[in-house]
């Protein structure tokens, strides 16, 4: 296990810095009519969240 360090994909909130695995149920999801499902930060309510991919 030398060398490659492949972390599980994580998402983080650009607004408050909250971080959790992408797709984890720690994130809230909301449905937006024009955009589909978005991830929302449970800490600050921002949808400005990096998608782990
Ligand atoms: Zn946040």
PDB file of C-alpha atoms and ligand atoms in Angstrom:
ATOM      1  CA  UNK A   1       0.000   0.000   0.000  1.00  0.00           C
ATOM      2  CA  UNK A   2       2.732   2.396  -0.744  1.00  0.00           C
ATOM      3  CA  UNK A   3       2.082   5.302  -2.974  1.00  0.00           C
ATOM      4  CA  UNK A   4      -1.447   5.595  -4.154  1.00  0.00           C
ATOM      5  CA  UNK A   5      -3.658   7.331  -1.740  1.00  0.00           C
ATOM      6  CA  UNK A   6      -7.167   7.238  -3.012  1.00  0.00           C
ATOM      7  CA  UNK A   7      -9.492   8.869  -0.602  1.00  0.00           C
ATOM      8  CA  UNK A   8     -13.172   8.194  -0.824  1.00  0.00           C
ATOM      9  CA  UNK A   9     -14.835  10.997  -2.633  1.00  0.00           C
ATOM     10  CA  UNK A  10     -15.764  13.725  -0.258  1.00  0.00           C
ATOM     11  CA  UNK A  11     -17.843  16.791  -0.618  1.00  0.00           C
ATOM     12  CA  UNK A  12     -17.342  19.978   1.246  1.00  0.00           C
ATOM     13  CA  UNK A  13     -19.227  23.164   1.780  1.00  0.00           C
ATOM     14  CA  UNK A  14     -17.535  26.220   0.349  1.00  0.00           C
ATOM     15  CA  UNK A  15     -19.381  28.464   2.743  1.00  0.00           C
ATOM     16  CA  UNK A  16     -18.668  27.007   6.184  1.00  0.00           C
ATOM     17  CA  UNK A  17     -16.192  24.215   5.474  1.00  0.00           C
ATOM     18  CA  UNK A  18     -18.395  21.318   6.554  1.00  0.00           C
ATOM     19  CA  UNK A  19     -17.133  18.082   5.061  1.00  0.00           C
ATOM     20  CA  UNK A  20     -18.641  14.619   4.688  1.00  0.00           C
ATOM     21  CA  UNK A  21     -18.414  11.743   2.242  1.00  0.00           C
ATOM     22  CA  UNK A  22     -20.160  12.456  -1.022  1.00  0.00           C
ATOM     23  CA  UNK A  23     -23.606  10.944  -1.039  1.00  0.00           C
ATOM     24  CA  UNK A  24     -23.612  10.496   2.720  1.00  0.00           C
ATOM     25  CA  UNK A  25     -26.917  11.054   4.439  1.00  0.00           C
ATOM     26  CA  UNK A  26     -25.228  13.712   6.504  1.00  0.00           C
ATOM     27  CA  UNK A  27     -25.863  15.932   3.532  1.00  0.00           C
ATOM     28  CA  UNK A  28     -29.329  17.155   2.886  1.00  0.00           C
ATOM     29  CA  UNK A  29     -30.729  16.981  -0.588  1.00  0.00           C
ATOM     30  CA  UNK A  30     -33.282  19.290  -2.030  1.00  0.00           C
ATOM     31  CA  UNK A  31     -35.175  19.131  -5.281  1.00  0.00           C
ATOM     32  CA  UNK A  32     -34.935  22.172  -7.471  1.00  0.00           C
ATOM     33  CA  UNK A  33     -37.337  22.238 -10.374  1.00  0.00           C
ATOM     34  CA  UNK A  34     -34.934  23.544 -12.954  1.00  0.00           C
ATOM     35  CA  UNK A  35     -31.773  21.878 -11.720  1.00  0.00           C
ATOM     36  CA  UNK A  36     -32.801  18.525 -10.285  1.00  0.00           C
ATOM     37  CA  UNK A  37     -31.493  17.278  -6.970  1.00  0.00           C
ATOM     38  CA  UNK A  38     -28.941  19.408  -5.195  1.00  0.00           C
ATOM     39  CA  UNK A  39     -26.844  18.783  -2.138  1.00  0.00           C
ATOM     40  CA  UNK A  40     -27.296  21.169   0.729  1.00  0.00           C
ATOM     41  CA  UNK A  41     -25.074  21.722   3.716  1.00  0.00           C
ATOM     42  CA  UNK A  42     -26.801  20.766   6.989  1.00  0.00           C
ATOM     43  CA  UNK A  43     -24.692  23.254   8.917  1.00  0.00           C
ATOM     44  CA  UNK A  44     -25.342  26.484   7.098  1.00  0.00           C
ATOM     45  CA  UNK A  45     -27.989  25.576   4.532  1.00  0.00           C
ATOM     46  CA  UNK A  46     -25.843  26.572   1.593  1.00  0.00           C
ATOM     47  CA  UNK A  47     -26.073  24.699  -1.683  1.00  0.00           C
ATOM     48  CA  UNK A  48     -22.596  25.890  -2.574  1.00  0.00           C
ATOM     49  CA  UNK A  49     -21.171  22.420  -2.043  1.00  0.00           C
ATOM     50  CA  UNK A  50     -18.466  20.715  -4.025  1.00  0.00           C
ATOM     51  CA  UNK A  51     -19.553  17.467  -5.548  1.00  0.00           C
ATOM     52  CA  UNK A  52     -16.922  14.857  -4.821  1.00  0.00           C
ATOM     53  CA  UNK A  53     -16.599  14.050  -8.497  1.00  0.00           C
TER      54      UNK A  53
HETATM   55 ZN1  LIG B   1     -22.007  24.907   5.089  1.00  0.00          ZN
END
